[in-house]
PDB file of C-alpha atoms in Angstrom:
ATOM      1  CA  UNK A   1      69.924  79.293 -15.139  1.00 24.00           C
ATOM      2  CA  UNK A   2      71.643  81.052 -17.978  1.00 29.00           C
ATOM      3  CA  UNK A   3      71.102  78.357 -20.332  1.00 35.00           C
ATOM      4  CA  UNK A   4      67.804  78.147 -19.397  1.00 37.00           C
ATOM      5  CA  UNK A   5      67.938  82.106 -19.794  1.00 38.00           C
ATOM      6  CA  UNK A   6      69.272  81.899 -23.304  1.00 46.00           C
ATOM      7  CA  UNK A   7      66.738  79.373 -24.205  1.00 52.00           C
ATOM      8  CA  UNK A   8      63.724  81.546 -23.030  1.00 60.00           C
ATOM      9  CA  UNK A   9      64.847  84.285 -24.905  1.00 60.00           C
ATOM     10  CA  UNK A  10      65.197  82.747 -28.265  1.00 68.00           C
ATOM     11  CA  UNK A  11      62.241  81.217 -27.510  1.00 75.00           C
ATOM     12  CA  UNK A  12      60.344  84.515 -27.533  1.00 82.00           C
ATOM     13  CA  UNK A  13      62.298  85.838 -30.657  1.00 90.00           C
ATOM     14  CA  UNK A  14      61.808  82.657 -32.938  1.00 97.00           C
ATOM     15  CA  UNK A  15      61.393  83.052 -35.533  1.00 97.00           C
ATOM     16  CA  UNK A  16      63.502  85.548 -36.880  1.00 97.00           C
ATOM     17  CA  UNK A  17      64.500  84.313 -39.934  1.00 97.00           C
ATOM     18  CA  UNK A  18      63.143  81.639 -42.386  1.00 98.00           C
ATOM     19  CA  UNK A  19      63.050  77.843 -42.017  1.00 99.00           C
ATOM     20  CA  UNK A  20      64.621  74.697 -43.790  1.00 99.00           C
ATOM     21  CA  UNK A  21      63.306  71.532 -44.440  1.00 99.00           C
ATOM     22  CA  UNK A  22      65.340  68.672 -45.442  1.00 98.00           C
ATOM     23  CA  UNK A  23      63.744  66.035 -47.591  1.00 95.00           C
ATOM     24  CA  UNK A  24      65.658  62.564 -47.543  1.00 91.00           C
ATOM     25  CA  UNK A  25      64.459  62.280 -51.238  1.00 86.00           C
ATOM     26  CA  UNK A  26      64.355  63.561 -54.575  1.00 86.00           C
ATOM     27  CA  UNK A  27      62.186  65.738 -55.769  1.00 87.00           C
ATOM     28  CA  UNK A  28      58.553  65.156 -57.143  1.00 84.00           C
ATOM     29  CA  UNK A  29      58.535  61.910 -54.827  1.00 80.00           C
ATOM     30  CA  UNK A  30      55.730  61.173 -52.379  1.00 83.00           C
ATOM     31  CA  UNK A  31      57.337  62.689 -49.334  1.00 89.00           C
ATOM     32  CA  UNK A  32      58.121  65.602 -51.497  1.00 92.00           C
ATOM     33  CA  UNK A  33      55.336  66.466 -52.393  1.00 92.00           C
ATOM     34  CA  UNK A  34      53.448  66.046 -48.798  1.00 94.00           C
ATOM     35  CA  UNK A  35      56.227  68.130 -47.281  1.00 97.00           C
ATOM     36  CA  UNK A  36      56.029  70.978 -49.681  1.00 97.00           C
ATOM     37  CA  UNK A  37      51.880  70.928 -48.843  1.00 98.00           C
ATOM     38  CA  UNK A  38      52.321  71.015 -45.410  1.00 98.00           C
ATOM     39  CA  UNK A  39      55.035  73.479 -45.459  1.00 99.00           C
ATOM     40  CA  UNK A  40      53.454  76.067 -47.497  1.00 98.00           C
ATOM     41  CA  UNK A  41      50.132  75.695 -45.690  1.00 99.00           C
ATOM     42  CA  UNK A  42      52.311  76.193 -42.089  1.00 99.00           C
ATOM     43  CA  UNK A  43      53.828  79.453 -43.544  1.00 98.00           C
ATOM     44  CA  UNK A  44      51.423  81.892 -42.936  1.00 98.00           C
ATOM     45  CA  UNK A  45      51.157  80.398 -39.010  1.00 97.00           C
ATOM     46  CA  UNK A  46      54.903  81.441 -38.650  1.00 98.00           C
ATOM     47  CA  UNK A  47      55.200  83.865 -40.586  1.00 97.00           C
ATOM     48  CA  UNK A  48      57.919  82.876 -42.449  1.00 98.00           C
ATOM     49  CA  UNK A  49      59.134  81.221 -45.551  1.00 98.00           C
ATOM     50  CA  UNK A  50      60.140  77.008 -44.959  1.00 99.00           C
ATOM     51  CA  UNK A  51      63.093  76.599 -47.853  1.00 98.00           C
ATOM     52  CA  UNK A  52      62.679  73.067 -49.238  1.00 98.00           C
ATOM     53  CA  UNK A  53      66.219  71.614 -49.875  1.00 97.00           C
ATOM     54  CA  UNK A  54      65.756  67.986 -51.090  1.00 94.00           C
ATOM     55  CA  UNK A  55      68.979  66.174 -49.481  1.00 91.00           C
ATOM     56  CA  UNK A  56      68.625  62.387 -51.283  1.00 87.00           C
ATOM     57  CA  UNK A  57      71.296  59.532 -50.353  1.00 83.00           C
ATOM     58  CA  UNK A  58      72.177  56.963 -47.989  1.00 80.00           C
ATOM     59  CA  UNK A  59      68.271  55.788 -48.472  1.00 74.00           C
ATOM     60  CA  UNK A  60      66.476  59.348 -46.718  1.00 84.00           C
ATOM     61  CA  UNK A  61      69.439  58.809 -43.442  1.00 89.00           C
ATOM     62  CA  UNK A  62      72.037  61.943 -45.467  1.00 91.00           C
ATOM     63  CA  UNK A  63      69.425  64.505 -44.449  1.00 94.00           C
ATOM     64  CA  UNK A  64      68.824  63.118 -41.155  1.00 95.00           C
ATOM     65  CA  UNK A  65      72.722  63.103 -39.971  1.00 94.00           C
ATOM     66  CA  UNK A  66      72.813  66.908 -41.510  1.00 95.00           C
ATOM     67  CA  UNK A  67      69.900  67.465 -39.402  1.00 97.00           C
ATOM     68  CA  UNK A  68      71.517  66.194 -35.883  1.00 95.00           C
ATOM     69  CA  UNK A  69      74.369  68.364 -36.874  1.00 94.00           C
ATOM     70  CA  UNK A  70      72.501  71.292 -36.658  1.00 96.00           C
ATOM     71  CA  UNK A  71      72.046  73.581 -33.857  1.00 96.00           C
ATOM     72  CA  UNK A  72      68.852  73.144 -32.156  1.00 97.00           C
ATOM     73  CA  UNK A  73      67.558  76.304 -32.779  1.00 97.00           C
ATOM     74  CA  UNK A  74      64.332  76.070 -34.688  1.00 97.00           C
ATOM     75  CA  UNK A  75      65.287  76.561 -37.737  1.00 98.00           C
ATOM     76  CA  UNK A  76      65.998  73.392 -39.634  1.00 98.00           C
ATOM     77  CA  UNK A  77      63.574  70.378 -39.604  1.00 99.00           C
ATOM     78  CA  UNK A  78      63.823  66.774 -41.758  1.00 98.00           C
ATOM     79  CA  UNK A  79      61.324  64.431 -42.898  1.00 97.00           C
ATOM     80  CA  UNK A  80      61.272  60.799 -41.550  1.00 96.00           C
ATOM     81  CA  UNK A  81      59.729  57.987 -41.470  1.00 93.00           C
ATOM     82  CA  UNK A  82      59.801  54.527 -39.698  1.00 92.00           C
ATOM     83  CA  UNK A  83      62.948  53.257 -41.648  1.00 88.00           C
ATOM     84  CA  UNK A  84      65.135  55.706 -40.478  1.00 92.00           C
ATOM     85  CA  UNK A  85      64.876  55.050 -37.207  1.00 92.00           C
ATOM     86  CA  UNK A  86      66.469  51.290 -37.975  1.00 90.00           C
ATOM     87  CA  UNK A  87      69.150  53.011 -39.406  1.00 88.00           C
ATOM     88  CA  UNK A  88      71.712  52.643 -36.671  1.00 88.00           C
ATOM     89  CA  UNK A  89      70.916  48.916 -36.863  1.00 88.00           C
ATOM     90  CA  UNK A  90      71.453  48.281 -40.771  1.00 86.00           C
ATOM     91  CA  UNK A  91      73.998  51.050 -41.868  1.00 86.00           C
ATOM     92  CA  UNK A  92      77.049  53.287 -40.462  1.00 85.00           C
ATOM     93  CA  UNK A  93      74.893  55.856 -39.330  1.00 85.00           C
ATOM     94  CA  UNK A  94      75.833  57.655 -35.963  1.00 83.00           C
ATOM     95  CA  UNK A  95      72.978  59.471 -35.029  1.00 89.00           C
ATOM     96  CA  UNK A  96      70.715  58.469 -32.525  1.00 92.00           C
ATOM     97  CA  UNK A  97      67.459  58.734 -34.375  1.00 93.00           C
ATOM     98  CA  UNK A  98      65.164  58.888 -31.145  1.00 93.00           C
ATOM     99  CA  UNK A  99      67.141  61.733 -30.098  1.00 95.00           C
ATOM    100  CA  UNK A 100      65.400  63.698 -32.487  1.00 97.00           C
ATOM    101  CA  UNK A 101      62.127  66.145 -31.256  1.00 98.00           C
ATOM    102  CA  UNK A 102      59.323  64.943 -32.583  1.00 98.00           C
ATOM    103  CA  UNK A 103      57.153  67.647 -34.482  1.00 99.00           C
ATOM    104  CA  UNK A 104      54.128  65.285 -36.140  1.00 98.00           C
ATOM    105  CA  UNK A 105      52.810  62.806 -39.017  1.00 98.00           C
ATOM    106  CA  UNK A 106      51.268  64.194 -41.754  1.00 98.00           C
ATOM    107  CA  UNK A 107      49.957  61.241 -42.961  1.00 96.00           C
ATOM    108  CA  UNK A 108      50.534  57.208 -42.929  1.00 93.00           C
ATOM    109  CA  UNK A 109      51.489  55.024 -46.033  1.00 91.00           C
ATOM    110  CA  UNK A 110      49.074  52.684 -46.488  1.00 92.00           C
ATOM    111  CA  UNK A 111      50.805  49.433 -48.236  1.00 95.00           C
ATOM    112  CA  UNK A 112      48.970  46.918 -50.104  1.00 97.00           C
ATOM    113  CA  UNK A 113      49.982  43.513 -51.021  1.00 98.00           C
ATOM    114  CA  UNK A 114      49.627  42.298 -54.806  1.00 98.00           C
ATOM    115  CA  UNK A 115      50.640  39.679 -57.366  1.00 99.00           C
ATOM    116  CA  UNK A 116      51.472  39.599 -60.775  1.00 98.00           C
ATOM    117  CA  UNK A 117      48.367  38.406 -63.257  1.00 97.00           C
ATOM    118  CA  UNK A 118      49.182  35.127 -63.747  1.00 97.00           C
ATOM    119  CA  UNK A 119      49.891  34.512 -60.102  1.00 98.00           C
ATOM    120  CA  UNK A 120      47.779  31.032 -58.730  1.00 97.00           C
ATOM    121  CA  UNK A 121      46.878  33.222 -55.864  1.00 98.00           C
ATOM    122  CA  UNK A 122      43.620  34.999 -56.319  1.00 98.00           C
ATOM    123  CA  UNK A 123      42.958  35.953 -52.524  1.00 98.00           C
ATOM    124  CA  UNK A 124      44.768  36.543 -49.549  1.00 99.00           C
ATOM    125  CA  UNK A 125      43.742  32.988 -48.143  1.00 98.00           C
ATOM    126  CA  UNK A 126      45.069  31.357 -51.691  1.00 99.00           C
ATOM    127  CA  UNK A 127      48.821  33.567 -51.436  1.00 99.00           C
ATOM    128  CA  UNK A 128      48.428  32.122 -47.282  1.00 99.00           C
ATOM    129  CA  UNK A 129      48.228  28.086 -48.732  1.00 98.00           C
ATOM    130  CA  UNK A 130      50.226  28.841 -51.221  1.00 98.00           C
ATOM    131  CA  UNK A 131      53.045  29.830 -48.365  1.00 98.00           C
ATOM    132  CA  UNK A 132      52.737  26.722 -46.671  1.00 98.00           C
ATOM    133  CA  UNK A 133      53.431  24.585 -50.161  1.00 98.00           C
ATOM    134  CA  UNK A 134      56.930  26.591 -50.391  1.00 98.00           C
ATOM    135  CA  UNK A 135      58.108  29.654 -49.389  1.00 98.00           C
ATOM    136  CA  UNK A 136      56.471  32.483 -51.075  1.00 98.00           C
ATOM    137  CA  UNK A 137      59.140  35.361 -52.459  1.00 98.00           C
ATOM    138  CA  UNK A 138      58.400  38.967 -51.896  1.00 98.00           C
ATOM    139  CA  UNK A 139      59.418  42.552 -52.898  1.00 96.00           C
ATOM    140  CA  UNK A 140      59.681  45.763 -50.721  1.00 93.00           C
ATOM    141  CA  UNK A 141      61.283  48.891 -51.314  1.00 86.00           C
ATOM    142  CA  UNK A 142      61.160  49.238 -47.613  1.00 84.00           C
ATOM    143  CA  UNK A 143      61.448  47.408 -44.441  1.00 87.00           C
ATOM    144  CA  UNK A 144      58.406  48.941 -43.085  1.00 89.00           C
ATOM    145  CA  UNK A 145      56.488  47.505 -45.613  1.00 90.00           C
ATOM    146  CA  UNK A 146      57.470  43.892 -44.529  1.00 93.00           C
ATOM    147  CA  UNK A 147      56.003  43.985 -40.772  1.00 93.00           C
ATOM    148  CA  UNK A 148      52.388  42.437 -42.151  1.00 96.00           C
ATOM    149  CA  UNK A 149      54.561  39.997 -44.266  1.00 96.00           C
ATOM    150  CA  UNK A 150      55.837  38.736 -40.853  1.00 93.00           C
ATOM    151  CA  UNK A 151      52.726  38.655 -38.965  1.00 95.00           C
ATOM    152  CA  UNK A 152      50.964  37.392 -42.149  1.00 97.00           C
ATOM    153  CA  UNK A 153      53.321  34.183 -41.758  1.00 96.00           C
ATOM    154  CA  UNK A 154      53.295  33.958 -37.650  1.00 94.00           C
ATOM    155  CA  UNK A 155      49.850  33.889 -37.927  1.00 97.00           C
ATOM    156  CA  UNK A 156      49.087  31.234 -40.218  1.00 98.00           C
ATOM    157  CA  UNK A 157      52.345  29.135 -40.334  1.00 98.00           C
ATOM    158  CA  UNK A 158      52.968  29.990 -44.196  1.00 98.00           C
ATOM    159  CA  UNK A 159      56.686  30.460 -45.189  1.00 98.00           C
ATOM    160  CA  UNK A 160      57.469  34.220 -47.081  1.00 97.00           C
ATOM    161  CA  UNK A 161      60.732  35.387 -47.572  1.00 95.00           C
ATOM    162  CA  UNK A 162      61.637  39.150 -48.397  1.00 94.00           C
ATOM    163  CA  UNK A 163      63.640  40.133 -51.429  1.00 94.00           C
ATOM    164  CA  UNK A 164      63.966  43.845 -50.889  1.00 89.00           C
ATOM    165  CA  UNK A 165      64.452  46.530 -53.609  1.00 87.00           C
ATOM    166  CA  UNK A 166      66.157  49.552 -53.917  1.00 79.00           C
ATOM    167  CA  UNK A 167      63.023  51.023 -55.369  1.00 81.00           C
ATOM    168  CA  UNK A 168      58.993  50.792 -55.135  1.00 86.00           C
ATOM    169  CA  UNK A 169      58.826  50.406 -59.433  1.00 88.00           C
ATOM    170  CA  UNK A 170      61.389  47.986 -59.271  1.00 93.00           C
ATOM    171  CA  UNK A 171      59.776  46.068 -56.088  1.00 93.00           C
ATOM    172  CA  UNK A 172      56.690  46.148 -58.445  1.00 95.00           C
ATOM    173  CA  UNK A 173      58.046  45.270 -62.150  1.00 96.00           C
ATOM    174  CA  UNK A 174      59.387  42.336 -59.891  1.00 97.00           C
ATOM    175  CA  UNK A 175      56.343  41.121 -59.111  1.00 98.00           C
ATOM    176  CA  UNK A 176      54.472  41.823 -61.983  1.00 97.00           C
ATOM    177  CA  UNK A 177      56.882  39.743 -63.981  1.00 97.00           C
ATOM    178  CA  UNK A 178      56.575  36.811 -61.943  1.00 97.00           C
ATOM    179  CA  UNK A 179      59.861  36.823 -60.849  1.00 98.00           C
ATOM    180  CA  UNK A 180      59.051  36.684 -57.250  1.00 98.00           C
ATOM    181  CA  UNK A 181      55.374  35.520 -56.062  1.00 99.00           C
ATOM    182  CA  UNK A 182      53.939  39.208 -54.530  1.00 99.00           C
ATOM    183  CA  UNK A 183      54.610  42.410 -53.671  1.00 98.00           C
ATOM    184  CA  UNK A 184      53.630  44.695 -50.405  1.00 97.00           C
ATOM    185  CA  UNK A 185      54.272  48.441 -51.579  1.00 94.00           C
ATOM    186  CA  UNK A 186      52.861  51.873 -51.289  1.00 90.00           C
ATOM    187  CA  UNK A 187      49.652  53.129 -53.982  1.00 90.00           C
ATOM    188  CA  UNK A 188      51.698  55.246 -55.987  1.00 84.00           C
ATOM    189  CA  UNK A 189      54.344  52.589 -56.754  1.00 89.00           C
ATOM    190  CA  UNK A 190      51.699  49.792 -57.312  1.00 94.00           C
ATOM    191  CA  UNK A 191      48.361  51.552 -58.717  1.00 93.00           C
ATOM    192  CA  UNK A 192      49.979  52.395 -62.144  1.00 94.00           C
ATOM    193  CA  UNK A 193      50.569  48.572 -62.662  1.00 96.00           C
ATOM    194  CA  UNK A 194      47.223  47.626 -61.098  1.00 98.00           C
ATOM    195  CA  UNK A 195      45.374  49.532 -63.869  1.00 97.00           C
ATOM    196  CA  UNK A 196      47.317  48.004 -66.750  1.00 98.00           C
ATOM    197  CA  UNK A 197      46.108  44.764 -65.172  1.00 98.00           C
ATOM    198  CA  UNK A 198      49.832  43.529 -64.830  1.00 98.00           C
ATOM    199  CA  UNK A 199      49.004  43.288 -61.251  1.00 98.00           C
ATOM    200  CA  UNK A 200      46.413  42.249 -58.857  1.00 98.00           C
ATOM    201  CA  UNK A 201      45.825  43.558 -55.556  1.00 98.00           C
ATOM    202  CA  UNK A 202      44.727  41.128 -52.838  1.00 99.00           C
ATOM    203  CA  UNK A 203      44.578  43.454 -49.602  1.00 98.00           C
ATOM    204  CA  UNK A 204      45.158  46.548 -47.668  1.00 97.00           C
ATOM    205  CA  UNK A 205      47.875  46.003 -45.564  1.00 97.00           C
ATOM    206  CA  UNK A 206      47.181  49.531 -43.066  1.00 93.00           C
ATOM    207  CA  UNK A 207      44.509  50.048 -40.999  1.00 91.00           C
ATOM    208  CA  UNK A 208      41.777  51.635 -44.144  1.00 92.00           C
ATOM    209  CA  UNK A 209      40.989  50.105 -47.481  1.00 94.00           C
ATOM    210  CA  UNK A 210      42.560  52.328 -50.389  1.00 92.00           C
ATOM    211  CA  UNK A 211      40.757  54.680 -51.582  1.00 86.00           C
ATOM    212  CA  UNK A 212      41.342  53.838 -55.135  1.00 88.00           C
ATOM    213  CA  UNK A 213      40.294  50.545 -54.804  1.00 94.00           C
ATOM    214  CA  UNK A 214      37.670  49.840 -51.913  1.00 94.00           C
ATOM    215  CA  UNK A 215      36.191  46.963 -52.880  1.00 97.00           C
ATOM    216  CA  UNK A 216      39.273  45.363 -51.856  1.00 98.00           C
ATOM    217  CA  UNK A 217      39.794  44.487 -47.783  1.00 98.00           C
ATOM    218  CA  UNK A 218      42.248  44.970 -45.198  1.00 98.00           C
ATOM    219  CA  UNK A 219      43.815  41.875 -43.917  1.00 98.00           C
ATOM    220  CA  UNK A 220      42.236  42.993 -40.521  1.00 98.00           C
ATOM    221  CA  UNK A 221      38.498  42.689 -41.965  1.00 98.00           C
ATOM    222  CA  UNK A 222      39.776  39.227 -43.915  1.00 98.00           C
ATOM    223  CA  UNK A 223      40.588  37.824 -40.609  1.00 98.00           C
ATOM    224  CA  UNK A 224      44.406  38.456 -40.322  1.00 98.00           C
ATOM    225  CA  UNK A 225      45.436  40.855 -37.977  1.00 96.00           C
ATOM    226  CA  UNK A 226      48.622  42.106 -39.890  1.00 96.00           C
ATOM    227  CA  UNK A 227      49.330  45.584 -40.117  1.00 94.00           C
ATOM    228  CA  UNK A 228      52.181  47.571 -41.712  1.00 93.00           C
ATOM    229  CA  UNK A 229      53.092  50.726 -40.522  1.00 85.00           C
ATOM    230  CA  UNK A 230      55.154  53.954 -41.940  1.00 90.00           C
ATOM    231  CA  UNK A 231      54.530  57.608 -42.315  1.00 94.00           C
ATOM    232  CA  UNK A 232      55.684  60.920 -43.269  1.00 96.00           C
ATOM    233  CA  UNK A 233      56.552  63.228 -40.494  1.00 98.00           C
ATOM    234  CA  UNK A 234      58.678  66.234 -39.646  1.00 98.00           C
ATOM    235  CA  UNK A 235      61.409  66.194 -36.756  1.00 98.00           C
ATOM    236  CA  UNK A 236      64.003  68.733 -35.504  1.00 98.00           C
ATOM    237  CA  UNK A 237      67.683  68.238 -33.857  1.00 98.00           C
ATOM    238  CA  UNK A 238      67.998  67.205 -30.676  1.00 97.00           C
ATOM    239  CA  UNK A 239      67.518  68.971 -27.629  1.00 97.00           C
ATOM    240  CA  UNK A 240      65.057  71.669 -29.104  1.00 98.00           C
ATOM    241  CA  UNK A 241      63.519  74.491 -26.733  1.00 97.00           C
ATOM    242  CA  UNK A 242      60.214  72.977 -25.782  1.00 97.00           C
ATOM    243  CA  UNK A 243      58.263  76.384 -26.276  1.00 97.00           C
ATOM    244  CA  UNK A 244      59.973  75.908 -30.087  1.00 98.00           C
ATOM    245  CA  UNK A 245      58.736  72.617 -30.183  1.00 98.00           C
ATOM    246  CA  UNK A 246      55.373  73.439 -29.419  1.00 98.00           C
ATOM    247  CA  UNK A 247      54.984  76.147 -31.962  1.00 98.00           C
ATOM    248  CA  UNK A 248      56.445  73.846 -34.720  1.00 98.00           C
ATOM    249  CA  UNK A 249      53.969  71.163 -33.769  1.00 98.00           C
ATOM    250  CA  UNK A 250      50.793  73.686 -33.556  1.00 98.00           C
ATOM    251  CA  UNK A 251      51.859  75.222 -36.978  1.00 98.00           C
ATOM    252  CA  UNK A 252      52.191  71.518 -38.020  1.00 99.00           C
ATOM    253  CA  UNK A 253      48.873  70.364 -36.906  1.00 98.00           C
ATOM    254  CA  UNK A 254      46.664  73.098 -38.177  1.00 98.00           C
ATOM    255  CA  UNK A 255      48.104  73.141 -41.239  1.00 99.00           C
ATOM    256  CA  UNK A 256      47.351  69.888 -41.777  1.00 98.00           C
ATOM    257  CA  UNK A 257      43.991  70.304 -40.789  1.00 98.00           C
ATOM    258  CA  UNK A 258      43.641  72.548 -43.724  1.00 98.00           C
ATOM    259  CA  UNK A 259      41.058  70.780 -46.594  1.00 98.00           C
ATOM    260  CA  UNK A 260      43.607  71.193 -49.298  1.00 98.00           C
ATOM    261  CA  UNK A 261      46.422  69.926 -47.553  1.00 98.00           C
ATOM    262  CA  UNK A 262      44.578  67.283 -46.605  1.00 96.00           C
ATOM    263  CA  UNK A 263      43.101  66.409 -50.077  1.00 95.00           C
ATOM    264  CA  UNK A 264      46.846  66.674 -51.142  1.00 94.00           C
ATOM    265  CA  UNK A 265      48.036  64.098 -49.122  1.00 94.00           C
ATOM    266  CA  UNK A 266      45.039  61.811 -49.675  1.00 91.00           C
ATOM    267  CA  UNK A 267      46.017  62.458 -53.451  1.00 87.00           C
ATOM    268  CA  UNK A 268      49.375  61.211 -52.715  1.00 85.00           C
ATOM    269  CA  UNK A 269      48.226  57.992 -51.517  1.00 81.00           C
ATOM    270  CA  UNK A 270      48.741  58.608 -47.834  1.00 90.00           C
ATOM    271  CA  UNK A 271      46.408  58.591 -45.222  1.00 91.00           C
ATOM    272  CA  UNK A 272      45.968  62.467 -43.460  1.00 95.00           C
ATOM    273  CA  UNK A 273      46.737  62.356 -39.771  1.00 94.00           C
ATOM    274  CA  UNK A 274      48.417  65.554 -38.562  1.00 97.00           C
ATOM    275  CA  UNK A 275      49.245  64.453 -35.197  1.00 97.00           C
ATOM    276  CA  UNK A 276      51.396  66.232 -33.056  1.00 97.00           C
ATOM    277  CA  UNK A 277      55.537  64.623 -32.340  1.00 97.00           C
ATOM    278  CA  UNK A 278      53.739  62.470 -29.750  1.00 96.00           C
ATOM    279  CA  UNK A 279      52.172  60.628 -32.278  1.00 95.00           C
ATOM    280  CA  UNK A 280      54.972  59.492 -34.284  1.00 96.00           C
ATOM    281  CA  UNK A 281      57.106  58.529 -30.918  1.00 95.00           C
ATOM    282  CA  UNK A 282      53.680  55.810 -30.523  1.00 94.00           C
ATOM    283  CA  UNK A 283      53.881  54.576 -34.288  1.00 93.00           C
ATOM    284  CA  UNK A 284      57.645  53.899 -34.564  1.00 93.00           C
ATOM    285  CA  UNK A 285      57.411  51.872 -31.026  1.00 92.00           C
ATOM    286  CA  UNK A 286      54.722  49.984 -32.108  1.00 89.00           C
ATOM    287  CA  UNK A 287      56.258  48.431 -35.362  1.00 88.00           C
ATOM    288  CA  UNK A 288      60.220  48.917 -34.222  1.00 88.00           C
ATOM    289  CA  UNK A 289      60.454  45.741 -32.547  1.00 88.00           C
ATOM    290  CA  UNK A 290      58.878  43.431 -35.427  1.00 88.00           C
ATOM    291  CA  UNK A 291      61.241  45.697 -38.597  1.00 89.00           C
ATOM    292  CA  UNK A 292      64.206  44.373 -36.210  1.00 90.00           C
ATOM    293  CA  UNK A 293      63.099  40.902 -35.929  1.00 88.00           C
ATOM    294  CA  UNK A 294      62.934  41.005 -39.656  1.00 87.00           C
ATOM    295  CA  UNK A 295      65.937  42.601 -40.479  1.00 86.00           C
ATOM    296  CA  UNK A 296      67.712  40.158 -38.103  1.00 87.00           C
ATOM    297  CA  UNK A 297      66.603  37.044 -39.896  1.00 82.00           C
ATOM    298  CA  UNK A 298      67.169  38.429 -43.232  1.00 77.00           C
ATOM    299  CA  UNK A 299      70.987  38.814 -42.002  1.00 83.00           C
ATOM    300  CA  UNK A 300      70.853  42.928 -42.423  1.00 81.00           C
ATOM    301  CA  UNK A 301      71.457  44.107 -38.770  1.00 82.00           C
ATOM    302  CA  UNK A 302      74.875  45.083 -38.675  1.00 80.00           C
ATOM    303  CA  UNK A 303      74.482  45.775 -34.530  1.00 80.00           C
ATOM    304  CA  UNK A 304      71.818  44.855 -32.079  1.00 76.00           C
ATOM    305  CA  UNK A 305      69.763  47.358 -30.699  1.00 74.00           C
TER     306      UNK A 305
END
């Protein structure tokens, strides 16, 4: 009962001070910049200031294991996304990523699959026959990215094979240069390229066309249901006060409701969700079991979940 005691009463004090938020990346990125939006718009809700400290290194997982060895107290949060929750699988990581509470998604990366300009492959279909001639060679900066890859290839029996990247603009210069056959990346890694007309762009690969382009189709609405999923969202150590939770998450939600931070995150290249911690729990179980498969044939898993 005195825990529980303890608990309470912070509870009903919280916040007293301001708030951090650990970004797993550099600054000016994509998750950057749709952190410091959200953040500034949940501000006023708390009434207090959230301190951005970008925390790069050990790809987004150093500000994750600085986050789980915080105290659960409300006052330190950490963005993440669907890679870092394969982290215990691929690197030396100790933290138990699912421990983490859930606060929400801000918005979903919507990847998109192109080629260079003087790929053969002019469609989707053409890249598809083009897999089952030889095995097609791919880029991605990120595992997530790969999941519609793999269906892609269950689906219709073509043979792809990822190369991954230790960045989106080298994933794409990659491609572009023909030095593997496509590329599935996020807009603001691919869209510079696309304009210069070094590369092509053949499909959506989330659930919406991009907004940039919409004459071009998802693979859903050209008949392949293949889907990657990732997102940026906000979580918080372990074992945080449920009545802290649920102010972090209402903050969260509304202010990603607000028009501009919504328009900011569409301007980003993501598309705005603002979901509450629930949310993100349902997207990383839905594509967790496919990144695994992946990573397991590629040789990466260094321990089975």
């Amino acid at each position: 009962m005195a825990v529980v005691s303890r608990g309470g009463a912070q509870a009903q004090s919280w916040p007293a001070k301001d708030i951090e938020l650990l970004v797993g990346q550099g600054a000016g990125g994509t998750t950057d910049l749709v952190a410091r939006a959200v953040a500034t718009a949940m501000e006023p809700d708390l009434r207090r200031t959230i301190i951005i400290k970008n925390t790069p290194g050990a790809a987004s997982n150093a500000a994750i294991a600085q986050l789980v060895a915080s105290p659960p107290d409300g006052y330190r949060m950490v963005t993440i996304g669907v890679s870092n929750f394969l982290a215990p699988y691929t690197t030396d990581a100790t933290f138990d990523p699912w421990a983490l509470t859930p606060i929400g998604v801000a918005g979903e990366i919507v990847y998109g699959i192109g080629v260079g300009r003087n790929s053969p492959a002019k469609s989707i279909a053409e890249l598809v026959a083009l897999g089952k001639t030889k095995t097609v060679s791919y880029t991605s900066s990120a595992v997530a990215g790969t999941r519609a890859m793999a269906q892609l290839g269950k689906l219709t029996g073509a043979k792809f094979r990822w190369i991954p990247t230790t960045g989106g603009p080298e994933a794409v210069l990659q491609a572009a240069g023909g030095h593997v056959d496509a590329v599935i990346q996020a807009p603001a890694d691919m869209v510079p390229m696309i304009e210069s007309g070094e590369l092509r762009l053949l499909a959506s690969a989330g659930r919406v066309r991009w907004p940039a382009y919409p004459e071009v189709k998802t693979l859903i609405e050209q008949g392949y249901d293949a889907v990657s999923l990732s997102f940026v969202g906000f979580a918080a150590p372990p074992k945080l006060d449920v009545a802290i939770q649920k102010r972090l998450e209402a903050a969260f939600v509304a202010a990603c409701a607000k028009p501009e931070v919504s328009a900011a995150i569409a301007k980003f290249g993501l598309v705005p969700s603002g979901t509450p911690g629930s949310d993100l729990t349902r997207l990383v179980k839905e594509s967790a079991p496919d990144l695994i498969a992946i990573l397991s044939e590629a040789g990466m898993l260094k321990k089975k979940p």
